[in-house]
Short mmCIF file of C-alpha atoms and ligand atoms in Angstrom, two decimals:
data_model
loop_
_atom_site.label_atom_id
_atom_site.label_comp_id
_atom_site.label_asym_id
_atom_site.label_seq_id
_atom_site.Cartn_x
_atom_site.Cartn_y
_atom_site.Cartn_z
CA UNK A 1 -108.09 73.46 -74.81
CA UNK A 2 -111.13 71.30 -74.11
CA UNK A 3 -110.73 67.57 -74.59
CA UNK A 4 -113.25 64.75 -74.24
CA UNK A 5 -112.24 61.10 -73.89
CA UNK A 6 -115.01 58.67 -74.77
CA UNK A 7 -114.22 55.56 -72.71
CA UNK A 8 -112.50 55.68 -69.34
CA UNK A 9 -110.71 52.32 -69.53
CA UNK A 10 -106.95 51.70 -69.52
CA UNK A 11 -106.33 53.97 -72.49
CA UNK A 12 -109.04 56.62 -72.00
CA UNK A 13 -108.29 57.11 -68.32
CA UNK A 14 -104.51 57.19 -68.67
CA UNK A 15 -104.55 59.42 -71.77
CA UNK A 16 -107.19 61.69 -70.25
CA UNK A 17 -105.23 62.12 -67.02
CA UNK A 18 -102.00 62.73 -68.96
CA UNK A 19 -103.60 65.32 -71.28
CA UNK A 20 -104.91 67.06 -68.13
CA UNK A 21 -101.37 66.99 -66.74
CA UNK A 22 -100.26 68.67 -70.01
CA UNK A 23 -102.70 71.48 -69.13
CA UNK A 24 -105.82 70.62 -71.15
CA UNK A 25 -109.31 70.55 -69.63
CA UNK A 26 -110.36 66.94 -69.95
CA UNK A 27 -113.72 65.24 -69.44
CA UNK A 28 -113.75 61.43 -69.47
CA UNK A 29 -117.12 60.04 -70.50
CA UNK A 30 -118.03 56.41 -69.90
CA UNK A 31 -121.30 54.51 -70.24
CA UNK A 32 -120.39 52.43 -67.21
CA UNK A 33 -122.14 54.40 -64.44
CA UNK A 34 -120.47 52.43 -61.63
CA UNK A 35 -117.04 53.20 -63.10
CA UNK A 36 -117.83 56.92 -63.32
CA UNK A 37 -119.28 57.00 -59.79
CA UNK A 38 -116.11 55.35 -58.48
CA UNK A 39 -113.87 57.79 -60.36
CA UNK A 40 -115.83 60.76 -59.07
CA UNK A 41 -115.33 59.41 -55.55
CA UNK A 42 -111.58 59.26 -56.20
CA UNK A 43 -111.40 55.48 -56.68
CA UNK A 44 -109.35 54.17 -59.62
CA UNK A 45 -111.09 51.15 -61.20
CA UNK A 46 -107.88 49.63 -62.61
CA UNK A 47 -104.46 48.96 -61.14
CA UNK A 48 -101.90 51.13 -62.91
CA UNK A 49 -98.93 52.45 -60.93
CA UNK A 50 -99.04 56.22 -60.35
CA UNK A 51 -102.50 56.70 -61.87
CA UNK A 52 -104.23 57.43 -58.54
CA UNK A 53 -101.96 60.41 -57.81
CA UNK A 54 -102.17 61.74 -61.35
CA UNK A 55 -105.98 61.57 -61.40
CA UNK A 56 -106.35 63.07 -57.95
CA UNK A 57 -103.97 65.96 -58.69
CA UNK A 58 -105.70 66.89 -61.92
CA UNK A 59 -109.21 66.53 -60.48
CA UNK A 60 -108.23 68.87 -57.66
CA UNK A 61 -106.78 71.35 -60.14
CA UNK A 62 -110.13 71.34 -61.97
CA UNK A 63 -108.62 69.97 -65.20
CA UNK A 64 -110.08 66.45 -65.06
CA UNK A 65 -113.75 65.50 -64.69
CA UNK A 66 -115.85 62.36 -65.14
CA UNK A 67 -119.38 61.93 -66.42
CA UNK A 68 -121.77 59.53 -68.13
CA UNK A 69 -123.36 62.34 -70.18
CA UNK A 70 -121.51 63.38 -73.29
CA UNK A 71 -123.78 66.18 -74.63
CA UNK A 72 -122.35 69.14 -72.75
CA UNK A 73 -118.63 68.30 -72.78
CA UNK A 74 -118.76 67.34 -76.48
CA UNK A 75 -120.47 70.65 -77.35
CA UNK A 76 -117.57 72.51 -75.72
CA UNK A 77 -114.79 70.27 -76.99
CA UNK A 78 -111.99 71.10 -79.41
CA UNK A 79 -110.99 67.43 -79.61
CA UNK A 80 -113.07 64.32 -78.89
CA UNK A 81 -111.05 61.11 -78.54
CA UNK A 82 -112.74 57.76 -79.04
CA UNK A 83 -110.98 55.34 -76.67
CA UNK A 84 -113.55 52.57 -76.35
CA UNK A 85 -112.80 48.85 -76.59
CA UNK A 86 -112.26 47.06 -79.93
CA UNK A 87 -112.40 43.43 -78.78
CA UNK A 88 -112.23 40.39 -81.02
CA UNK A 89 -115.62 39.87 -82.65
CA UNK A 90 -117.12 36.59 -81.52
CA UNK A 91 -116.87 33.89 -84.16
CA UNK A 92 -114.68 35.48 -86.84
CA UNK A 93 -111.70 37.25 -85.23
CA UNK A 94 -112.36 40.67 -86.80
CA UNK A 95 -112.01 43.71 -84.56
CA UNK A 96 -115.49 44.47 -83.25
CA UNK A 97 -116.13 48.11 -84.10
CA UNK A 98 -119.63 48.43 -82.68
CA UNK A 99 -118.49 50.54 -79.70
CA UNK A 100 -116.44 52.85 -81.93
CA UNK A 101 -119.26 53.39 -84.40
CA UNK A 102 -121.84 53.87 -81.63
CA UNK A 103 -119.58 56.47 -80.01
CA UNK A 104 -119.06 58.25 -83.36
CA UNK A 105 -122.81 58.57 -83.91
CA UNK A 106 -123.46 59.77 -80.35
CA UNK A 107 -120.64 62.32 -80.46
CA UNK A 108 -121.68 63.73 -83.83
CA UNK A 109 -125.16 64.77 -82.73
CA UNK A 110 -123.70 67.04 -80.01
CA UNK A 111 -120.89 68.76 -81.94
CA UNK A 112 -120.85 72.57 -81.81
CA UNK A 113 -118.16 74.70 -83.43
CA UNK A 114 -115.11 73.17 -85.11
CA UNK A 115 -114.14 69.86 -83.50
CA UNK A 116 -111.74 67.03 -84.31
CA UNK A 117 -112.99 63.49 -83.66
CA UNK A 118 -109.90 61.38 -82.99
CA UNK A 119 -109.75 57.58 -83.09
CA UNK A 120 -107.46 56.52 -80.26
CA UNK A 121 -108.77 52.97 -80.08
CA UNK A 122 -106.86 50.42 -82.14
CA UNK A 123 -108.98 50.13 -85.27
CA UNK A 124 -108.60 48.42 -88.66
CA UNK A 125 -107.64 50.43 -91.70
CA UNK A 126 -110.64 52.29 -93.10
CA UNK A 127 -112.29 52.89 -89.73
CA UNK A 128 -111.55 56.64 -89.61
CA UNK A 129 -113.28 57.06 -92.97
CA UNK A 130 -116.27 55.10 -91.69
CA UNK A 131 -116.35 57.24 -88.52
CA UNK A 132 -116.35 60.29 -90.81
CA UNK A 133 -119.26 58.88 -92.80
CA UNK A 134 -121.28 57.97 -89.68
CA UNK A 135 -120.71 61.35 -88.04
CA UNK A 136 -121.50 63.25 -91.25
CA UNK A 137 -124.73 61.29 -91.63
CA UNK A 138 -125.72 61.86 -87.98
CA UNK A 139 -125.04 65.61 -88.20
CA UNK A 140 -124.68 66.89 -91.79
CA UNK A 141 -124.23 70.53 -90.67
CA UNK A 142 -121.42 69.90 -88.18
CA UNK A 143 -117.98 71.44 -88.69
CA UNK A 144 -115.50 68.65 -87.91
CA UNK A 145 -112.59 66.53 -89.10
CA UNK A 146 -111.66 62.96 -88.21
CA UNK A 147 -108.10 62.00 -87.24
CA UNK A 148 -106.32 58.84 -86.16
CA UNK A 149 -103.99 58.96 -83.16
CA UNK A 150 -103.17 55.37 -82.16
CA UNK A 151 -101.87 54.74 -78.67
CA UNK A 152 -98.67 52.81 -77.92
CA UNK A 153 -98.68 52.75 -74.10
CA UNK A 154 -98.10 49.51 -72.21
CA UNK A 155 -100.06 48.53 -69.14
CA UNK A 156 -97.97 48.73 -65.99
CA UNK A 157 -95.83 51.57 -67.36
CA UNK A 158 -98.65 53.45 -69.05
CA UNK A 159 -97.99 56.91 -67.62
CA UNK A 160 -94.28 56.90 -68.39
CA UNK A 161 -95.01 55.55 -71.89
CA UNK A 162 -97.56 58.30 -72.49
CA UNK A 163 -95.42 61.09 -71.05
CA UNK A 164 -92.20 59.97 -72.78
CA UNK A 165 -93.33 58.24 -75.97
CA UNK A 166 -90.94 56.92 -78.62
CA UNK A 167 -93.20 58.75 -81.08
CA UNK A 168 -96.68 60.16 -81.53
CA UNK A 169 -98.48 59.21 -84.73
CA UNK A 170 -101.03 61.67 -86.09
CA UNK A 171 -103.11 60.51 -89.06
CA UNK A 172 -104.78 63.64 -90.41
CA UNK A 173 -106.28 65.05 -93.55
CA UNK A 174 -106.60 68.71 -92.65
CA UNK A 175 -104.23 71.37 -91.42
CA UNK A 176 -106.76 72.52 -88.81
CA UNK A 177 -106.89 69.05 -87.26
CA UNK A 178 -103.11 68.72 -87.35
CA UNK A 179 -102.66 72.11 -85.68
CA UNK A 180 -105.03 71.25 -82.81
CA UNK A 181 -103.39 67.87 -82.20
CA UNK A 182 -99.90 69.37 -82.34
CA UNK A 183 -101.02 72.00 -79.83
CA UNK A 184 -102.34 69.30 -77.47
CA UNK A 185 -99.08 67.34 -77.63
CA UNK A 186 -96.90 70.48 -77.48
CA UNK A 187 -95.50 69.70 -73.99
CA UNK A 188 -93.72 66.73 -75.60
CA UNK A 189 -91.64 69.10 -77.71
CA UNK A 190 -89.55 69.74 -74.61
CA UNK A 191 -88.32 66.14 -74.65
CA UNK A 192 -88.14 66.16 -78.45
CA UNK A 193 -90.58 63.28 -78.86
CA UNK A 194 -90.96 62.67 -82.60
CA UNK A 195 -94.40 63.65 -83.93
CA UNK A 196 -95.10 61.72 -87.10
CA UNK A 197 -97.82 63.12 -89.34
CA UNK A 198 -99.32 60.63 -91.79
CA UNK A 199 -102.50 59.90 -93.70
CA UNK A 200 -105.38 58.16 -91.94
CA UNK A 201 -104.67 54.72 -93.41
CA UNK A 202 -100.95 54.79 -92.57
CA UNK A 203 -101.68 55.71 -88.95
CA UNK A 204 -104.18 52.87 -88.62
CA UNK A 205 -101.87 50.27 -90.14
CA UNK A 206 -98.84 51.54 -88.17
CA UNK A 207 -100.54 50.55 -84.91
CA UNK A 208 -101.30 46.97 -86.00
CA UNK A 209 -97.92 46.57 -87.69
CA UNK A 210 -96.11 47.71 -84.52
CA UNK A 211 -98.02 45.32 -82.26
CA UNK A 212 -97.67 42.43 -84.71
CA UNK A 213 -93.94 43.05 -85.03
CA UNK A 214 -93.45 43.05 -81.25
CA UNK A 215 -95.50 39.84 -81.02
CA UNK A 216 -93.29 38.40 -83.79
CA UNK A 217 -90.15 39.09 -81.74
CA UNK A 218 -91.69 37.25 -78.79
CA UNK A 219 -92.86 34.23 -80.80
CA UNK A 220 -89.51 34.15 -82.57
CA UNK A 221 -87.52 33.94 -79.33
CA UNK A 222 -90.02 31.45 -77.90
CA UNK A 223 -89.43 29.19 -80.89
CA UNK A 224 -85.67 29.60 -80.54
CA UNK A 225 -86.03 28.73 -76.83
CA UNK A 226 -87.22 25.27 -77.85
CA UNK A 227 -84.14 24.75 -79.98
CA UNK A 228 -82.02 25.93 -77.04
CA UNK A 229 -83.67 23.37 -74.75
CA UNK A 230 -82.95 20.54 -77.18
CA UNK A 231 -79.31 21.49 -77.71
CA UNK A 232 -77.99 22.76 -74.39
CA UNK A 233 -77.89 26.42 -75.44
CA UNK A 234 -79.11 29.21 -73.14
CA UNK A 235 -81.79 31.45 -74.67
CA UNK A 236 -80.64 34.38 -72.48
CA UNK A 237 -77.21 34.25 -74.04
CA UNK A 238 -78.68 33.84 -77.51
CA UNK A 239 -81.12 36.77 -77.04
CA UNK A 240 -78.30 38.96 -75.78
CA UNK A 241 -76.06 37.97 -78.64
CA UNK A 242 -78.82 38.79 -81.10
CA UNK A 243 -80.10 41.90 -79.38
CA UNK A 244 -76.78 43.69 -79.16
CA UNK A 245 -77.00 43.98 -82.94
CA UNK A 246 -78.52 47.42 -83.24
CA UNK A 247 -80.57 46.31 -86.23
CA UNK A 248 -82.34 43.72 -84.06
CA UNK A 249 -82.51 45.46 -80.66
CA UNK A 250 -82.55 43.89 -77.20
CA UNK A 251 -86.14 44.53 -76.22
CA UNK A 252 -88.98 42.01 -76.50
CA UNK A 253 -86.66 39.02 -76.75
CA UNK A 254 -87.56 37.46 -73.39
CA UNK A 255 -88.67 33.87 -73.76
CA UNK A 256 -91.65 32.97 -71.60
CA UNK A 257 -95.07 31.31 -71.51
CA UNK A 258 -96.31 33.19 -74.60
CA UNK A 259 -97.65 36.71 -74.91
CA UNK A 260 -101.03 37.63 -73.46
CA UNK A 261 -102.89 40.83 -72.69
CA UNK A 262 -105.67 42.87 -74.15
CA UNK A 263 -103.76 43.75 -77.30
CA UNK A 264 -101.22 41.40 -78.92
CA UNK A 265 -103.62 38.43 -79.07
CA UNK A 266 -106.56 40.40 -80.47
CA UNK A 267 -104.52 42.70 -82.71
CA UNK A 268 -102.53 39.91 -84.39
CA UNK A 269 -105.75 38.03 -85.19
CA UNK A 270 -107.44 41.25 -86.38
CA UNK A 271 -104.45 41.99 -88.66
CA UNK A 272 -104.81 38.54 -90.25
CA UNK A 273 -108.52 39.17 -90.87
CA UNK A 274 -107.80 42.65 -92.22
CA UNK A 275 -105.26 41.21 -94.68
CA UNK A 276 -107.76 38.55 -95.79
CA UNK A 277 -110.40 41.19 -96.28
CA UNK A 278 -108.04 43.08 -98.58
CA UNK A 279 -106.96 39.94 -100.45
CA UNK A 280 -103.37 39.81 -99.22
CA UNK A 281 -101.48 37.23 -97.18
CA UNK A 282 -100.18 37.60 -93.62
CA UNK A 283 -98.32 34.32 -93.25
CA UNK A 284 -95.76 35.65 -90.79
CA UNK A 285 -98.40 36.91 -88.38
CA UNK A 286 -100.39 33.68 -88.79
CA UNK A 287 -97.30 31.75 -87.67
CA UNK A 288 -96.78 34.15 -84.77
CA UNK A 289 -100.27 33.37 -83.49
CA UNK A 290 -99.78 29.61 -83.92
CA UNK A 291 -96.40 29.63 -82.19
CA UNK A 292 -97.91 31.58 -79.29
CA UNK A 293 -100.71 29.05 -78.81
CA UNK A 294 -98.26 26.14 -78.92
CA UNK A 295 -95.93 27.90 -76.48
CA UNK A 296 -98.74 28.05 -73.90
CA UNK A 297 -99.51 24.35 -74.50
CA UNK A 298 -95.80 23.55 -74.21
CA UNK A 299 -95.77 25.12 -70.74
CA UNK A 300 -98.37 22.57 -69.58
CA UNK A 301 -96.16 19.69 -70.78
CA UNK A 302 -93.16 21.31 -69.14
CA UNK A 303 -94.93 21.43 -65.77
CA UNK A 304 -96.11 17.84 -66.18
CA UNK A 305 -92.65 16.58 -67.02
CA UNK A 306 -91.14 18.51 -64.11
CA UNK A 307 -93.55 16.61 -61.84
CA UNK A 308 -92.51 13.23 -63.22
CA UNK A 309 -95.06 12.88 -66.03
CA UNK A 310 -98.33 13.53 -64.21
CA UNK A 311 -99.85 16.39 -62.25
CA UNK A 312 -102.75 14.29 -60.91
CA UNK A 313 -103.30 14.96 -57.20
CA UNK A 314 -100.23 17.21 -57.11
CA UNK A 315 -100.55 20.55 -55.35
CA UNK A 316 -99.13 23.30 -57.54
CA UNK A 317 -98.52 26.78 -56.14
CA UNK A 318 -98.90 29.29 -58.97
CA UNK A 319 -97.23 32.67 -58.45
CA UNK A 320 -98.66 35.33 -60.76
CA UNK A 321 -101.90 35.23 -62.76
CA UNK A 322 -102.02 38.50 -64.72
CA UNK A 323 -100.58 38.63 -68.25
CA UNK A 324 -97.67 40.75 -67.03
CA UNK A 325 -96.63 42.43 -63.76
CA UNK A 326 -97.93 45.80 -62.53
CA UNK A 327 -101.44 45.36 -63.87
CA UNK A 328 -104.62 43.65 -62.69
CA UNK A 329 -105.58 42.91 -66.30
CA UNK A 330 -106.34 39.22 -66.91
CA UNK A 331 -107.29 39.51 -70.58
CA UNK A 332 -105.71 36.59 -72.52
CA UNK A 333 -103.26 35.93 -69.68
CA UNK A 334 -101.28 32.70 -70.21
CA UNK A 335 -102.70 31.56 -66.83
CA UNK A 336 -106.14 31.32 -68.49
CA UNK A 337 -104.81 28.62 -70.85
CA UNK A 338 -102.36 26.87 -68.52
CA UNK A 339 -104.33 26.57 -65.26
CA UNK A 340 -107.49 24.95 -66.70
CA UNK A 341 -105.28 22.40 -68.53
CA UNK A 342 -103.55 21.50 -65.25
CA UNK A 343 -106.89 21.25 -63.41
CA UNK A 344 -108.23 18.96 -66.16
CA UNK A 345 -105.28 16.67 -65.54
CA UNK A 346 -106.12 16.42 -61.84
CA UNK A 347 -103.83 19.05 -60.28
CA UNK A 348 -104.78 21.06 -57.22
CA UNK A 349 -103.98 24.72 -57.92
CA UNK A 350 -103.24 27.22 -55.17
CA UNK A 351 -102.65 30.61 -56.75
CA UNK A 352 -101.48 34.03 -55.70
CA UNK A 353 -101.23 37.36 -57.51
CA UNK A 354 -100.49 40.74 -55.90
CA UNK A 355 -103.21 42.67 -57.80
CA UNK A 356 -105.01 40.32 -60.17
CA UNK A 357 -106.94 37.90 -57.94
CA UNK A 358 -110.29 39.69 -58.08
CA UNK A 359 -110.20 39.74 -61.89
CA UNK A 360 -108.81 36.19 -61.98
CA UNK A 361 -111.76 34.86 -59.96
CA UNK A 362 -114.10 36.02 -62.73
CA UNK A 363 -112.13 34.20 -65.44
CA UNK A 364 -110.57 31.04 -63.98
CA UNK A 365 -112.40 27.80 -63.08
CA UNK A 366 -113.93 27.79 -59.59
CA UNK A 367 -111.60 24.93 -58.56
CA UNK A 368 -108.63 27.31 -58.29
CA UNK A 369 -107.81 28.05 -54.63
CA UNK A 370 -106.62 31.60 -53.95
CA UNK A 371 -103.94 32.26 -51.34
CA UNK A 372 -103.64 35.51 -49.41
CA UNK A 373 -99.87 35.50 -49.69
CA UNK A 374 -96.84 33.60 -50.96
CA UNK A 375 -96.50 31.60 -47.73
CA UNK A 376 -100.06 30.33 -47.93
CA UNK A 377 -99.69 29.47 -51.62
CA UNK A 378 -96.55 27.37 -51.27
CA UNK A 379 -97.36 25.56 -47.99
CA UNK A 380 -97.02 21.78 -48.63
CA UNK A 381 -96.97 22.32 -52.40
CA UNK A 382 -95.39 19.70 -54.63
CA UNK A 383 -94.32 22.36 -57.12
CA UNK A 384 -94.11 26.11 -57.51
CA UNK A 385 -94.82 27.59 -60.94
CA UNK A 386 -93.65 31.19 -61.39
CA UNK A 387 -96.00 32.49 -64.10
CA UNK A 388 -95.82 36.30 -63.87
CA UNK A 389 -92.61 38.08 -62.87
CA UNK A 390 -93.96 40.44 -60.18
CA UNK A 391 -91.13 42.05 -58.19
CA UNK A 392 -92.15 40.23 -55.01
CA UNK A 393 -91.49 36.88 -56.72
CA UNK A 394 -88.06 37.96 -57.95
CA UNK A 395 -86.44 37.86 -54.53
CA UNK A 396 -88.11 34.84 -52.92
CA UNK A 397 -86.63 33.62 -49.64
CA UNK A 398 -85.48 30.33 -51.16
CA UNK A 399 -84.51 28.38 -47.98
CA UNK A 400 -87.85 29.32 -46.40
CA UNK A 401 -89.73 28.39 -49.58
CA UNK A 402 -87.99 25.02 -49.80
CA UNK A 403 -88.81 24.31 -46.13
CA UNK A 404 -92.49 25.18 -46.61
CA UNK A 405 -92.95 22.95 -49.66
CA UNK A 406 -93.64 19.22 -49.68
CA UNK A 407 -91.82 18.70 -52.97
CA UNK A 408 -88.86 20.49 -54.54
CA UNK A 409 -90.04 21.27 -58.10
CA UNK A 410 -89.71 24.89 -59.20
CA UNK A 411 -90.92 25.76 -62.72
CA UNK A 412 -89.78 29.25 -63.66
CA UNK A 413 -91.72 30.27 -66.79
CA UNK A 414 -90.18 33.78 -66.76
CA UNK A 415 -86.51 32.77 -66.36
CA UNK A 416 -86.15 34.89 -63.22
CA UNK A 417 -83.77 32.54 -61.36
CA UNK A 418 -80.45 30.86 -62.11
CA UNK A 419 -80.25 27.08 -62.28
CA UNK A 420 -77.09 26.85 -60.13
CA UNK A 421 -78.59 28.96 -57.34
CA UNK A 422 -81.79 26.90 -57.32
CA UNK A 423 -79.79 23.65 -57.20
CA UNK A 424 -77.86 24.96 -54.19
CA UNK A 425 -81.15 25.32 -52.36
CA UNK A 426 -82.27 21.83 -53.30
CA UNK A 427 -84.78 22.67 -56.02
CA UNK A 428 -85.39 20.61 -59.15
CA UNK A 429 -85.45 23.62 -61.46
CA UNK A 430 -87.09 23.95 -64.89
CA UNK A 431 -87.23 27.12 -66.98
CA UNK A 432 -87.71 28.21 -70.60
CA UNK A 433 -84.95 27.77 -73.18
CA UNK A 434 -82.01 27.33 -70.84
P1 NAD B 501 -111.27 49.09 -71.78
O1 NAD B 501 -112.18 47.94 -72.03
O2 NAD B 501 -110.40 49.10 -70.57
O3 NAD B 501 -112.14 50.45 -71.75
C1 NAD B 501 -113.08 50.80 -72.69
C2 NAD B 501 -114.15 51.66 -71.98
O4 NAD B 501 -115.02 52.24 -72.96
C3 NAD B 501 -115.05 50.88 -71.03
O5 NAD B 501 -114.98 51.46 -69.73
C4 NAD B 501 -116.47 51.03 -71.64
O6 NAD B 501 -117.49 51.12 -70.67
C5 NAD B 501 -116.33 52.32 -72.41
N1 NAD B 501 -117.30 52.52 -73.51
C6 NAD B 501 -117.65 51.66 -74.49
N2 NAD B 501 -118.53 52.24 -75.33
C7 NAD B 501 -118.75 53.50 -74.87
C8 NAD B 501 -119.53 54.61 -75.34
N3 NAD B 501 -120.26 54.54 -76.45
N4 NAD B 501 -119.51 55.75 -74.62
C9 NAD B 501 -118.77 55.83 -73.50
N5 NAD B 501 -117.98 54.83 -73.03
C10 NAD B 501 -117.97 53.68 -73.71
O7 NAD B 501 -110.38 49.23 -73.10
P2 NAD B 501 -108.84 49.69 -73.22
O8 NAD B 501 -107.93 48.62 -72.75
O9 NAD B 501 -108.71 51.06 -72.66
O10 NAD B 501 -108.69 49.76 -74.80
C11 NAD B 501 -109.34 50.76 -75.58
C12 NAD B 501 -108.73 50.76 -76.96
O11 NAD B 501 -107.35 51.15 -76.90
C13 NAD B 501 -108.72 49.40 -77.67
O12 NAD B 501 -108.92 49.61 -79.04
C14 NAD B 501 -107.33 48.89 -77.42
O13 NAD B 501 -106.89 47.98 -78.42
C15 NAD B 501 -106.51 50.16 -77.49
N6 NAD B 501 -105.25 50.12 -76.75
C16 NAD B 501 -105.21 49.56 -75.50
C17 NAD B 501 -104.01 49.56 -74.77
C18 NAD B 501 -103.91 48.92 -73.40
O14 NAD B 501 -102.82 48.83 -72.90
N7 NAD B 501 -105.00 48.48 -72.79
C19 NAD B 501 -102.88 50.19 -75.32
C20 NAD B 501 -102.98 50.79 -76.58
C21 NAD B 501 -104.17 50.75 -77.28
C1 UGA B 502 -98.51 46.12 -75.79
C2 UGA B 502 -97.47 47.00 -76.50
O1 UGA B 502 -96.19 46.81 -75.89
C3 UGA B 502 -97.86 48.48 -76.43
O2 UGA B 502 -96.94 49.26 -77.17
C4 UGA B 502 -99.26 48.63 -77.03
O3 UGA B 502 -99.70 49.98 -76.92
C5 UGA B 502 -100.22 47.74 -76.31
O4 UGA B 502 -99.78 46.36 -76.38
C6 UGA B 502 -101.58 47.82 -76.92
O5 UGA B 502 -101.72 47.99 -78.11
O6 UGA B 502 -102.51 47.70 -76.14
P1 UGA B 502 -99.06 45.49 -73.25
O7 UGA B 502 -99.92 44.43 -73.84
O8 UGA B 502 -99.62 46.37 -72.19
O9 UGA B 502 -98.53 46.47 -74.41
O10 UGA B 502 -97.78 44.80 -72.60
P2 UGA B 502 -96.36 44.28 -73.15
O11 UGA B 502 -95.32 44.74 -72.22
O12 UGA B 502 -96.16 44.56 -74.58
O13 UGA B 502 -96.51 42.69 -72.95
C7 UGA B 502 -97.43 41.93 -73.71
C8 UGA B 502 -97.19 40.46 -73.46
O14 UGA B 502 -95.96 40.02 -74.04
C9 UGA B 502 -97.11 40.07 -71.99
O15 UGA B 502 -97.81 38.86 -71.78
C10 UGA B 502 -95.62 39.89 -71.75
O16 UGA B 502 -95.33 39.01 -70.69
C11 UGA B 502 -95.18 39.32 -73.09
N1 UGA B 502 -93.75 39.55 -73.38
C12 UGA B 502 -93.29 40.81 -73.58
C13 UGA B 502 -92.89 38.46 -73.50
O17 UGA B 502 -93.31 37.29 -73.32
N2 UGA B 502 -91.58 38.68 -73.81
C14 UGA B 502 -91.08 39.94 -74.01
O18 UGA B 502 -89.88 40.05 -74.31
C15 UGA B 502 -91.97 41.03 -73.89
#
């Protein structure tokens, strides 16, 4: 089966490599010539554990190729996936669909033989029908269907999520399209992954509803964490007590500095706009977004209070900059809200991240000092702020850390450490909701 992925970003590259691993012949097409040149040379432009091996293996087997030219691979394709970005549109919060629509028009002109154009990008309800209209207009003679196959992978565990999904959602309107997509995903039958076949609109809304619900769980526990702080409760115990109820579930109840990333922030806002466009309310999701913004702001106050009310002229070692561990993605990372606020209040920031520093340098104010390692970051610091729970920050050598610091303030925004342990080592310890 011949598959084309339009867009070789986090989703296009991971999905493309995984479909190749399933046995399909995959060509990833991207407009970014530097990205394609790097991929052809065997360099992976993003940090995603295991992706280098997967790409290399499938390139060597002749099942995975990269190009900037879509004409030839599209002409030979059975399925063309659109996996381009759908960022927040500047000014109004709607999902910006210009890349999706441009891709649809370009793909359509090169179609030959029956082909399914599949939206894999996260797109508002109605987009598949618009893709159909654009493609039909660009090439009225073409024999094709449009389908929606939203992606649920997480960065940092993308390959495992793709290879062992909780479910695959296929929004289709024709049996031919369904048959081709089922054939592509057939290797998942072995692990009995549920394949859910729906209409186009249901598939599109399912993706936003799933992300918004997960974001709701996070904002919910973050709000509860505040109540815990005011009353002496421990949000870990509360989350466990809630999560053991099978109807609630234990996952996504970790209190922290607020959710970030390339998806929850943009998809929650896009869902609100989508609801407005269709004349319905989305008050829960609106609150989720508000609570998330205030949680990030609350972290700044927390750090200030931990340092006695002011961060002016204090050296703060920040461990972790990316929005979560095991990725170099800085999009909407809490660090982008918290660090500038600390700098504005006169703090000196010395930051470290295992994989994200190159991306961070593009996004954070120039005043941030980057440290080559943990030792360099914490040397003579007044406070350490643990902002992203990378494994290497989970087992810090606490006596050594304490000896290297000037002060003893440790602000743990991911609740990695235990208060008693930190006290034993002489730290003034602050965390979230405990
Ligand atoms: P990304 O920004 O990493 O990659 C998008 C790529 O598409 C870029 O390399 C860009 O150059 C390329 N591109 C844009 N227009 C093109 C065109 N016309 N032809 C060829 N290439 C083109 O984006 P991403 O993080 O992979 O996200 C893609 C979509 O998947 C978004 O809708 C996102 O919401 C969704 N999604 C992302 C994740 C995730 O974890 N990142 C998970 C699930 C769903
Ligand atoms: C999320 C979803 O989990 C994926 O299913 C979805 O495919 C993806 O968005 C998408 O649509 O792009 P991702 O953003 O990669 O994946 O990462 P998550 O693990 O969901 O974390 C998102 C943010 O929430 C991070 O900042 C993380 O630190 C935070 N988080 C997560 C919490 O604060 N608490 C939790 O309990 C879980």
